[in-house]
């Protein structure tokens, strides 16, 4: 029998090149094998040695999901991978819609103050969403960034400096009665300290008696670099001294003088003065071409500097260096020449005097000076910093002559602040107030946004099949129509009226749109008839016995599973928090309606480095409510009915007659017509006489 010959790919020579589905070649062990069909009946036919290769491409082969590394536990045939991605629980999308809010004007605080005093303020959609955005904004503003001069100065405890590895321990210093002067004298007398060997260093590193053992590697690298630097410096100094000595010992010979004469007249890159001779002998074009072709050699031989030396930098005239400390201590240099735009007629210039101004000139004690509001001032500084690119209390150089020193400071009741304090921590004990407008502006990053507005993000996660409905219902239907369409407010809201009414509801079922502060999103609350609550008893949440269970929990597990299969993700998330039984029931539909994500944690190593790793896979339900394809008008009275009883609607009853604009115009026209007639009669009499 012949030896079985196979190629580097593990296939027979004939099988590797055979692509005929009706191959009839007889089986030959060294060159070919039997021709078979796929056992999964996908329709493919191939040689037996290609079976493993076909399993990598077979559409009916069972494979895990593409997102199996991200937590998806499902397996399916390869041909269904594309369809599964649409409902894959690990295919999670984060909503990146952003909107802007302007700060509240000082003249529009009446409405916001009245709205927060209303007991039903959280039922107003735009107001509840604005409070959520303000909470996020206050948590993101750090007081240390804006007011570093008002931060508490922590007194750090004095920590004794630890010696380097191999140093003398303080306790052993005293026990051995070592005198520092004696040690210094011994070192100056030329006694060299014996260097530790590698074995002694490793033993010293493993010892627990050495202070700051974790910094051993850092110190070793630092000292090794310093030692290498010193050795290289000594080597360079020795090379320079040897080179100088050789030049001094070199004698001038006729051959040397001849070589020097050639070096002074040649045009090679290694010959001295070649660039000066080229400037005199050739034109500019040839000189530049010489630099292009021989630039590297000129730099290597020292004929051309790789960069301009500091002493050859171009300077403007003879400007003498003067240290600028304040605007009053600066002296104009003699060589300075003013621009034409700065030249003015000296006779028309206003006489100026330099005078220092301080708060003591106001005649008020520092304790009696008014305190600034933390929220208003902080928001102003945030907008000022974003608009101008720097803080208000920051020293900024205007030009080469003038420097603005920050003199605008603030004094707060709650100052000084802690180093990690945010604006939310500062105003935690103060009464709640709204400092951002309830109106939003949805401007994407593709457009130029105003710098004086604060930007917010949605940042809610959804499955790939849930995201279109979230964007359509929450952002497209509700959020973008809050101002005047979905939520209608009283026309006199600018005077302080807080009345509002919702004009739309889902067309297929009765439900009310509300804002959930825990989920930070809009939700639908079904309207349950009051008759369904009859006979419902409120029981204790601790149901340790089966007889204490409610009527729903007494149902079989299969029926409960069938019921929860009709619920949306928002209802499933809430039902899973009712009891352990309901949590187990909701977990049965996690793969169909839930989503999975990786929870990462930071792992720090002993050497100071760190890395991130996936700690676990977390399953959860999104905040998507039942999709609403069509909205219907709510049965609410028109706004005119509210205006009849609105306390801010002040009627002005007038009893005196008022002339209409048309009547005034008619009287003026009659006067003009009478004047015209009089002038005509006067002209006629004159001609008759």
XYZ file of C-alpha atoms in Angstrom:
689
model
C 0.000 0.000 0.000
C 1.161 3.484 -0.780
C 1.796 6.035 1.878
C -1.065 8.474 2.626
C 0.005 11.786 1.121
C -1.649 14.965 2.452
C -0.944 18.628 1.874
C -0.078 21.213 4.505
C -3.809 21.921 4.975
C -4.475 18.291 5.938
C -6.419 17.503 2.743
C -5.661 15.032 0.002
C -4.130 16.476 -3.171
C -7.241 15.808 -5.231
C -9.718 16.822 -2.534
C -8.034 20.183 -2.015
C -8.681 21.252 -5.606
C -11.986 19.449 -6.183
C -15.128 21.649 -6.217
C -17.393 19.381 -8.249
C -20.588 18.377 -6.442
C -20.872 15.291 -8.671
C -17.292 14.047 -8.348
C -17.072 10.404 -9.486
C -13.359 9.814 -8.979
C -12.691 6.453 -7.337
C -11.401 6.404 -3.806
C -7.619 6.347 -3.667
C -6.170 6.452 -0.164
C -3.000 8.461 -1.012
C -4.701 11.070 -3.240
C -8.474 11.207 -2.527
C -11.247 10.036 -0.191
C -14.943 9.231 -0.318
C -17.469 11.839 -1.504
C -20.312 12.502 1.014
C -23.215 14.895 1.672
C -23.774 17.072 4.746
C -25.430 15.079 7.535
C -27.495 18.173 8.484
C -28.988 18.142 4.992
C -27.943 21.663 4.053
C -27.463 20.525 0.441
C -23.657 20.641 0.306
C -21.569 17.708 -0.994
C -17.836 17.366 -0.395
C -15.045 14.937 0.280
C -14.811 13.385 3.715
C -11.600 15.203 4.622
C -13.404 18.551 4.193
C -16.069 17.800 6.797
C -14.428 19.854 9.559
C -13.985 22.766 7.186
C -17.635 22.576 6.126
C -18.820 22.749 9.741
C -17.335 26.242 9.936
C -19.630 27.364 7.102
C -22.681 25.109 7.315
C -25.855 27.249 7.721
C -27.556 24.504 9.762
C -24.714 24.054 12.224
C -25.674 24.938 15.812
C -23.470 27.785 17.068
C -23.604 30.239 19.986
C -24.765 33.811 19.534
C -22.306 36.371 18.210
C -22.737 38.274 21.509
C -22.031 35.227 23.656
C -18.987 37.008 25.042
C -21.271 39.814 26.241
C -23.680 37.551 28.094
C -26.136 36.074 25.558
C -26.665 32.377 26.448
C -28.608 31.357 23.339
C -27.501 28.887 20.680
C -29.071 28.530 17.246
C -28.316 27.518 13.690
C -25.925 29.743 11.802
C -28.580 30.866 9.330
C -30.628 32.469 12.141
C -27.835 34.599 13.601
C -28.868 37.720 11.690
C -32.509 37.451 12.743
C -31.550 36.820 16.345
C -29.494 40.015 16.583
C -32.696 42.065 16.418
C -33.977 40.495 19.669
C -30.651 39.518 21.247
C -30.636 40.402 24.990
C -26.946 41.323 24.784
C -27.450 43.698 21.833
C -28.011 46.757 24.029
C -28.278 50.324 22.694
C -27.808 53.427 24.829
C -29.944 56.419 23.894
C -27.698 59.411 23.173
C -30.337 62.076 22.579
C -29.351 65.377 24.179
C -31.243 68.556 24.938
C -30.391 71.982 26.324
C -31.844 74.106 29.109
C -31.279 77.785 29.744
C -30.914 79.143 33.264
C -33.905 80.948 34.735
C -33.900 84.720 34.339
C -34.057 86.778 37.490
C -37.337 88.353 36.325
C -39.136 85.011 35.724
C -38.876 83.479 39.184
C -42.542 84.001 40.106
C -43.843 81.048 38.101
C -41.124 78.654 39.280
C -41.625 79.635 42.898
C -45.392 79.078 42.672
C -44.995 75.822 40.741
C -42.829 74.233 43.453
C -45.315 75.256 46.144
C -48.100 73.435 44.318
C -48.815 70.046 46.027
C -49.268 68.417 42.591
C -46.032 69.795 41.197
C -44.527 66.368 40.511
C -47.524 65.430 38.345
C -46.534 68.176 35.888
C -44.365 66.487 33.277
C -42.130 69.399 32.283
C -41.543 70.484 35.881
C -40.637 66.985 37.090
C -38.206 66.526 34.193
C -36.601 69.916 34.841
C -36.016 68.994 38.503
C -34.340 65.777 37.406
C -32.041 67.653 35.013
C -31.199 70.216 37.678
C -30.264 67.450 40.116
C -27.866 65.934 37.584
C -26.387 69.359 36.824
C -25.770 70.181 40.487
C -24.111 66.809 41.070
C -21.710 67.361 38.170
C -20.485 70.816 39.288
C -17.518 70.590 41.645
C -16.930 73.574 43.897
C -13.195 72.921 43.945
C -13.005 73.602 40.212
C -14.753 76.983 40.351
C -13.735 78.332 43.767
C -10.366 76.833 44.698
C -9.695 79.704 47.119
C -12.785 78.779 49.197
C -11.869 75.136 49.787
C -10.973 73.913 53.261
C -7.258 73.508 53.709
C -6.663 70.103 55.202
C -3.763 69.900 57.596
C -1.808 66.903 56.454
C -0.123 64.970 59.267
C 3.638 65.025 59.219
C 4.817 61.719 57.870
C 8.480 60.841 58.474
C 10.360 60.342 55.233
C 11.270 56.745 54.695
C 14.796 55.955 53.612
C 15.609 54.133 50.414
C 16.109 50.423 50.318
C 19.358 49.577 52.026
C 19.294 52.663 54.284
C 19.708 52.709 58.040
C 16.600 52.249 60.200
C 16.135 55.040 62.833
C 15.779 52.524 65.669
C 18.935 50.688 64.612
C 20.660 54.082 64.262
C 20.184 54.793 67.949
C 20.894 51.211 69.054
C 24.210 51.099 67.235
C 25.183 54.646 68.361
C 26.079 55.750 64.860
C 27.328 59.320 64.599
C 26.421 61.101 61.344
C 29.572 63.230 61.451
C 31.756 60.173 61.733
C 29.998 58.542 58.792
C 30.442 61.682 56.702
C 34.103 61.879 57.647
C 34.676 58.276 56.685
C 33.097 58.875 53.286
C 35.235 61.947 52.698
C 38.393 60.074 53.643
C 37.950 57.838 50.671
C 36.436 54.784 52.322
C 34.110 53.231 49.798
C 30.927 51.586 50.936
C 30.652 48.038 49.694
C 27.898 47.678 47.112
C 25.214 45.054 47.723
C 25.229 41.980 45.547
C 22.183 40.736 43.658
C 21.544 37.992 46.236
C 21.711 40.528 49.083
C 19.291 42.848 47.263
C 16.756 40.060 46.736
C 17.052 38.990 50.371
C 16.618 42.600 51.453
C 13.574 42.976 49.221
C 11.916 39.897 50.772
C 12.606 41.114 54.287
C 9.595 42.552 56.162
C 11.698 44.857 58.328
C 12.414 47.303 55.504
C 10.192 50.385 55.380
C 8.096 51.009 52.271
C 8.758 47.603 50.784
C 6.214 48.199 47.998
C 8.413 50.999 46.559
C 11.455 48.728 46.184
C 11.102 48.325 42.447
C 10.513 52.050 41.881
C 13.625 52.989 43.846
C 15.746 50.408 42.062
C 14.766 51.740 38.632
C 15.302 55.336 39.728
C 18.781 54.677 41.173
C 19.770 52.558 38.187
C 18.913 55.391 35.781
C 20.919 57.883 37.847
C 23.878 55.541 37.947
C 23.761 55.029 34.171
C 23.555 58.795 33.662
C 26.622 59.401 35.830
C 28.594 56.726 34.012
C 27.687 58.180 30.616
C 28.697 61.674 31.759
C 32.081 60.452 32.965
C 32.587 58.630 29.670
C 31.820 61.781 27.656
C 34.225 63.848 29.749
C 37.002 61.289 29.246
C 36.391 61.244 25.479
C 36.635 65.040 25.315
C 39.863 65.086 27.309
C 41.415 62.435 25.080
C 40.373 64.306 21.957
C 41.882 67.547 23.237
C 45.109 65.790 24.133
C 45.404 64.259 20.665
C 44.936 67.649 19.024
C 47.649 69.155 21.166
C 50.080 66.332 20.454
C 49.424 66.409 16.727
C 52.315 67.937 14.754
C 51.952 69.961 11.600
C 53.458 68.195 8.575
C 53.489 69.062 4.893
C 50.947 66.296 4.263
C 48.663 67.665 6.965
C 48.935 71.192 5.629
C 48.072 69.904 2.169
C 44.975 68.083 3.519
C 43.899 71.219 5.350
C 44.229 73.272 2.197
C 41.966 70.803 0.337
C 39.460 70.920 3.205
C 39.294 74.726 2.885
C 38.676 74.647 -0.855
C 36.539 71.508 -1.486
C 32.762 71.264 -1.742
C 32.264 67.940 0.053
C 29.798 67.885 2.973
C 32.541 66.879 5.437
C 34.872 69.772 4.558
C 34.885 72.862 6.757
C 33.289 76.049 5.436
C 31.593 74.320 2.531
C 28.327 76.280 3.003
C 30.088 79.633 3.054
C 31.944 78.822 -0.186
C 28.748 77.645 -1.830
C 26.980 80.907 -1.062
C 29.700 82.792 -2.915
C 30.180 80.464 -5.894
C 26.678 79.227 -6.842
C 23.248 80.779 -7.119
C 20.338 80.297 -4.730
C 18.669 77.475 -6.692
C 21.831 75.336 -6.791
C 22.517 76.115 -3.122
C 19.066 74.898 -2.102
C 19.423 71.783 -4.242
C 22.741 71.036 -2.506
C 21.031 71.282 0.888
C 18.249 68.929 -0.217
C 20.627 66.193 -1.389
C 23.294 66.533 1.308
C 21.258 67.784 4.269
C 21.666 64.617 6.354
C 25.436 64.467 5.801
C 25.800 68.175 6.652
C 24.008 67.612 9.936
C 26.055 64.496 10.741
C 29.366 66.316 10.093
C 28.297 69.372 12.064
C 28.143 71.736 9.081
C 24.407 72.398 9.536
C 22.486 72.569 12.798
C 19.440 70.320 13.121
C 17.582 73.122 14.940
C 18.236 76.816 15.456
C 20.343 77.428 18.574
C 18.825 79.549 21.281
C 21.476 82.242 20.947
C 20.653 82.640 17.236
C 16.884 83.019 17.636
C 15.346 85.997 15.869
C 14.381 88.817 18.226
C 12.520 92.055 17.620
C 15.016 94.872 17.987
C 16.782 95.329 21.305
C 13.922 94.575 23.706
C 15.327 94.380 27.198
C 13.686 91.700 29.382
C 11.497 93.169 32.132
C 9.574 91.058 34.633
C 5.860 91.875 34.500
C 4.356 91.622 37.986
C 1.466 94.078 37.966
C 0.102 96.584 35.516
C 1.551 99.468 37.564
C 5.120 98.138 37.881
C 5.649 97.647 34.145
C 8.037 100.014 32.359
C 7.701 100.488 28.627
C 10.975 99.495 26.894
C 12.932 102.129 25.004
C 12.858 100.138 21.782
C 9.054 99.749 21.934
C 7.164 101.551 19.180
C 3.405 101.995 19.437
C 1.152 101.008 16.550
C -0.728 103.562 14.533
C -4.019 102.464 16.124
C -2.588 103.331 19.545
C -1.375 106.810 18.556
C -3.730 109.554 19.725
C -3.653 113.282 20.126
C -2.065 113.961 23.554
C -4.162 117.096 24.001
C -7.419 115.130 23.802
C -6.404 112.288 26.082
C -8.058 112.136 29.487
C -5.685 112.456 32.364
C -5.480 109.225 34.335
C -4.271 108.530 37.837
C -3.283 105.213 39.408
C -5.166 104.459 42.598
C -5.662 101.276 44.575
C -9.285 100.458 45.418
C -10.304 98.148 48.232
C -13.533 97.115 49.953
C -12.499 99.195 52.954
C -13.133 102.329 50.853
C -16.851 101.538 50.965
C -16.976 102.282 54.678
C -18.645 98.939 55.472
C -17.245 96.217 57.678
C -16.361 92.946 56.010
C -18.917 91.108 58.154
C -21.676 93.419 56.910
C -20.971 92.868 53.213
C -23.791 91.005 51.424
C -23.350 87.285 50.910
C -23.617 85.801 47.441
C -26.091 83.068 46.530
C -24.363 79.730 46.013
C -26.521 78.470 43.149
C -26.801 81.670 41.119
C -23.122 82.504 41.437
C -21.972 78.968 40.646
C -24.128 78.730 37.528
C -22.869 82.140 36.437
C -19.263 81.027 36.857
C -19.965 77.820 34.907
C -21.409 79.749 31.992
C -18.646 82.356 32.178
C -15.986 79.675 32.129
C -17.564 77.908 29.175
C -18.051 81.144 27.263
C -14.625 82.722 27.804
C -12.565 79.606 28.352
C -11.343 80.533 31.815
C -12.599 81.150 35.320
C -13.742 84.555 36.496
C -11.186 84.561 39.326
C -8.213 83.620 37.155
C -5.178 85.638 36.132
C -5.179 86.065 32.363
C -2.631 87.753 30.101
C -4.272 90.139 27.637
C -1.216 90.838 25.479
C 2.512 91.225 25.823
C 2.203 94.297 28.054
C -0.848 93.906 30.271
C -1.983 91.183 32.657
C -5.428 90.983 34.265
C -5.249 89.948 37.888
C -8.402 88.348 39.240
C -10.063 90.624 41.758
C -13.649 89.336 41.627
C -14.196 87.158 44.679
C -17.312 85.837 46.369
C -18.336 85.235 49.936
C -20.893 82.538 50.710
C -22.724 81.558 53.867
C -21.671 77.934 53.483
C -17.984 78.653 52.748
C -15.446 77.123 53.121
C -16.355 74.043 51.116
C -15.001 70.539 51.412
C -12.551 69.375 48.801
C -14.978 66.835 47.298
C -18.123 68.940 47.671
C -20.438 69.438 44.709
C -23.163 72.013 44.281
C -25.738 69.362 45.210
C -24.019 68.859 48.590
C -23.947 72.593 49.246
C -27.679 73.133 48.631
C -28.829 69.867 50.233
C -30.081 71.665 53.378
C -31.632 74.594 51.542
C -35.272 74.756 50.359
C -35.825 73.351 46.890
C -35.931 75.796 44.020
C -35.773 75.550 40.251
C -32.934 77.376 38.498
C -33.281 76.016 34.942
C -36.134 76.622 32.535
C -38.837 74.031 31.966
C -38.586 74.511 28.199
C -36.031 72.373 26.380
C -34.214 72.767 23.079
C -33.194 69.618 21.244
C -30.030 70.514 19.344
C -27.723 67.756 18.156
C -23.941 67.888 18.102
C -24.017 68.576 14.363
C -25.231 72.115 15.061
C -23.534 74.988 16.850
C -25.103 75.301 20.283
C -25.119 78.344 22.493
C -22.514 78.283 25.233
C -24.869 79.733 27.841
C -27.093 76.637 27.976
C -26.636 73.391 29.882
C -26.718 70.087 27.973
C -28.287 66.840 29.206
C -28.304 63.264 27.910
C -30.936 60.526 28.040
C -28.457 57.645 28.675
C -31.143 54.927 29.038
C -30.301 51.432 27.762
C -32.693 49.323 25.657
C -32.721 46.227 23.547
C -32.258 46.742 19.847
C -35.933 45.995 19.113
C -37.096 48.348 21.910
C -35.064 51.423 21.035
C -37.225 52.624 18.060
C -40.342 52.672 20.236
C -38.543 54.478 23.044
C -37.303 57.205 20.741
C -40.669 57.587 19.050
C -42.929 57.616 22.123
C -40.721 59.246 24.766
C -38.683 61.752 22.774
C -40.743 62.222 19.628
C -44.312 62.182 20.981
C -44.017 63.313 24.611
C -40.820 65.255 25.313
C -40.717 67.309 22.126
C -44.424 68.257 22.487
C -44.475 69.208 26.154
C -44.489 72.938 25.465
C -48.041 73.794 24.415
C -49.081 70.577 22.632
C -48.915 67.434 24.750
C -49.043 69.471 27.965
C -51.061 72.662 27.770
C -50.414 75.437 30.312
C -52.380 78.518 31.175
C -51.570 81.487 28.880
C -50.942 83.531 32.041
C -48.178 81.213 33.262
C -45.692 84.061 32.919
C -47.612 85.853 35.706
C -47.387 82.846 38.030
C -50.325 80.578 37.142
C -49.408 76.890 37.501
C -52.504 75.323 35.891
C -51.795 72.666 33.246
C -53.644 69.782 31.605
C -52.664 66.810 29.438
C -54.349 66.677 26.071
C -53.454 63.208 24.788
C -53.766 59.575 25.824
C -53.218 56.233 24.038
C -56.007 55.497 21.599
C -56.339 51.751 22.354
C -56.526 51.838 26.176
C -56.977 54.236 29.030
C -53.655 55.321 30.537
C -52.046 58.474 31.902
C -48.571 59.729 31.072
C -46.469 60.565 34.138
C -42.817 61.095 35.011
C -41.038 58.536 37.206
C -38.340 60.211 39.293
C -36.732 56.861 40.194
C -36.302 55.784 36.557
C -35.875 59.365 35.269
C -38.155 58.783 32.308
C -41.770 59.054 31.178
C -44.074 56.104 31.887
C -47.684 55.069 31.274
C -49.951 54.366 34.240
C -53.094 52.399 33.300
C -56.355 53.844 34.562
C -57.963 51.090 36.652
C -61.685 51.350 37.320
C -62.661 51.933 40.928
C -64.969 48.897 40.848
C -61.975 46.588 40.511
C -60.626 47.720 43.873
C -63.743 46.575 45.738
C -63.001 43.713 48.090
C -59.218 44.107 47.824
C -57.568 43.795 51.242
C -54.136 45.170 52.044
C -52.046 42.452 53.683
C -48.634 42.412 55.292
C -45.720 42.275 52.898
C -44.056 39.513 54.955
C -45.794 36.433 53.599
C -44.099 33.550 55.308
C -47.031 31.156 55.028
C -48.947 30.016 51.993
C -52.308 31.054 53.450
C -51.114 34.672 53.694
C -50.539 34.906 49.944
C -52.755 37.145 47.840
C -55.089 35.762 45.214
C -52.603 36.325 42.379
C -49.741 34.541 44.127
C -51.908 31.505 44.781
C -52.197 30.778 41.088
C -50.086 27.968 39.596
C -46.637 28.880 38.333
C -47.548 28.034 34.727
C -50.486 30.458 34.755
C -48.336 33.199 36.258
C -45.769 32.630 33.528
C -48.503 32.982 30.902
C -49.716 36.236 32.492
C -46.299 37.915 32.645
C -45.678 37.050 28.988
C -48.137 39.841 28.071
C -46.465 42.531 30.202
C -44.046 45.171 28.919
C -40.508 45.661 30.225
C -41.471 48.455 32.615
C -44.236 46.382 34.251
C -41.970 43.343 34.486
C -39.303 45.349 36.267
C -41.788 46.579 38.850
C -43.489 43.201 39.299
C -40.140 41.516 39.945
C -39.680 43.740 43.016
C -42.967 42.675 44.664
C -41.951 39.308 46.114
C -39.547 36.437 45.622
C -42.229 34.436 43.833
C -42.890 37.201 41.329
C -39.164 37.617 40.860
C -38.850 33.961 39.935
C -41.787 34.232 37.559
C -40.351 37.300 35.804
C -36.964 35.608 35.454
C -38.529 33.058 33.111
C -38.998 35.742 30.424
C -35.636 37.420 30.833
C -34.234 36.008 27.612
C -37.307 37.097 25.630
C -37.881 40.569 27.148
C -34.841 41.343 29.298
C -31.319 42.488 28.513
C -27.918 41.488 29.826
C -24.796 43.600 30.280
C -21.361 43.165 31.787
C -20.554 44.802 35.105
C -16.931 45.913 35.212
C -14.707 46.395 38.224
C -11.284 47.915 38.657
C -8.552 45.572 39.883
C -5.445 47.172 41.361
C -2.212 45.213 41.572
C 0.499 45.406 44.209
C 2.927 47.189 41.870
C 0.478 50.071 41.416
C -0.944 49.142 38.036
C -4.587 48.412 37.448
C -6.883 46.827 34.914
C -10.605 46.486 34.290
C -12.322 43.118 34.168
C -15.891 41.885 33.850
C -17.039 40.910 37.323
C -20.458 39.470 36.461
C -23.333 39.478 33.985
C -26.342 41.477 35.132
C -29.856 40.829 33.792
C -32.465 43.581 33.963
C -35.580 44.971 32.325
C -35.592 48.290 30.501
C -37.890 51.243 31.207
C -39.923 50.858 27.993
C -43.700 50.946 28.406
C -46.214 49.416 26.014
C -45.717 50.878 22.515
C -48.241 53.525 21.516
C -48.888 53.634 17.798
C -51.575 56.312 17.896
C -52.634 58.986 20.395
C -56.138 60.316 20.998
C -57.372 63.592 22.480
C -58.179 63.540 26.166
C -61.685 64.549 27.221
C -60.717 67.774 29.025
C -62.437 71.180 29.004
C -60.902 73.927 26.870
C -58.491 76.424 28.355
C -61.147 79.142 28.120
C -63.037 77.471 30.996
C -59.982 77.842 33.211
C -59.533 81.485 32.293
C -62.976 82.214 33.753
C -61.700 81.269 37.216
C -57.969 81.941 36.818
C -56.817 84.153 39.716
C -54.230 85.814 37.486
C -56.793 86.820 34.866
C -57.705 90.394 35.805
C -60.635 91.907 33.941
C -60.644 95.617 33.157
C -64.227 96.897 32.744
C -64.589 100.291 31.011
C -67.874 102.271 30.962
C -66.679 105.316 29.067
C -67.032 105.256 25.273
C -63.831 104.932 23.331
C -63.476 106.044 19.740
C -62.559 103.336 17.313
C -59.537 103.828 15.038
C -61.796 104.017 11.969
C -63.845 106.819 13.558
C -60.736 108.848 14.289
C -59.544 108.485 10.716
C -62.983 109.573 9.411
C -62.954 112.784 11.436
C -59.460 113.617 10.200
C -60.552 113.035 6.612
C -63.595 115.304 7.074
C -61.371 118.093 8.401
C -59.029 117.760 5.435
C -61.990 117.775 2.999
C -63.445 120.932 4.580
C -60.080 122.677 4.358
C -59.808 121.708 0.700
C -63.284 123.136 -0.066
C -62.500 126.423 1.670
C -59.311 126.802 -0.354
C -61.224 126.145 -3.621
C -63.899 128.761 -2.876
C -61.234 131.295 -1.933
C -59.390 130.764 -5.235
C -62.687 131.091 -7.204
C -63.611 134.417 -5.609
C -60.126 135.753 -6.355
C -60.439 134.951 -10.062
C -63.985 136.460 -10.215
C -62.883 139.792 -8.835
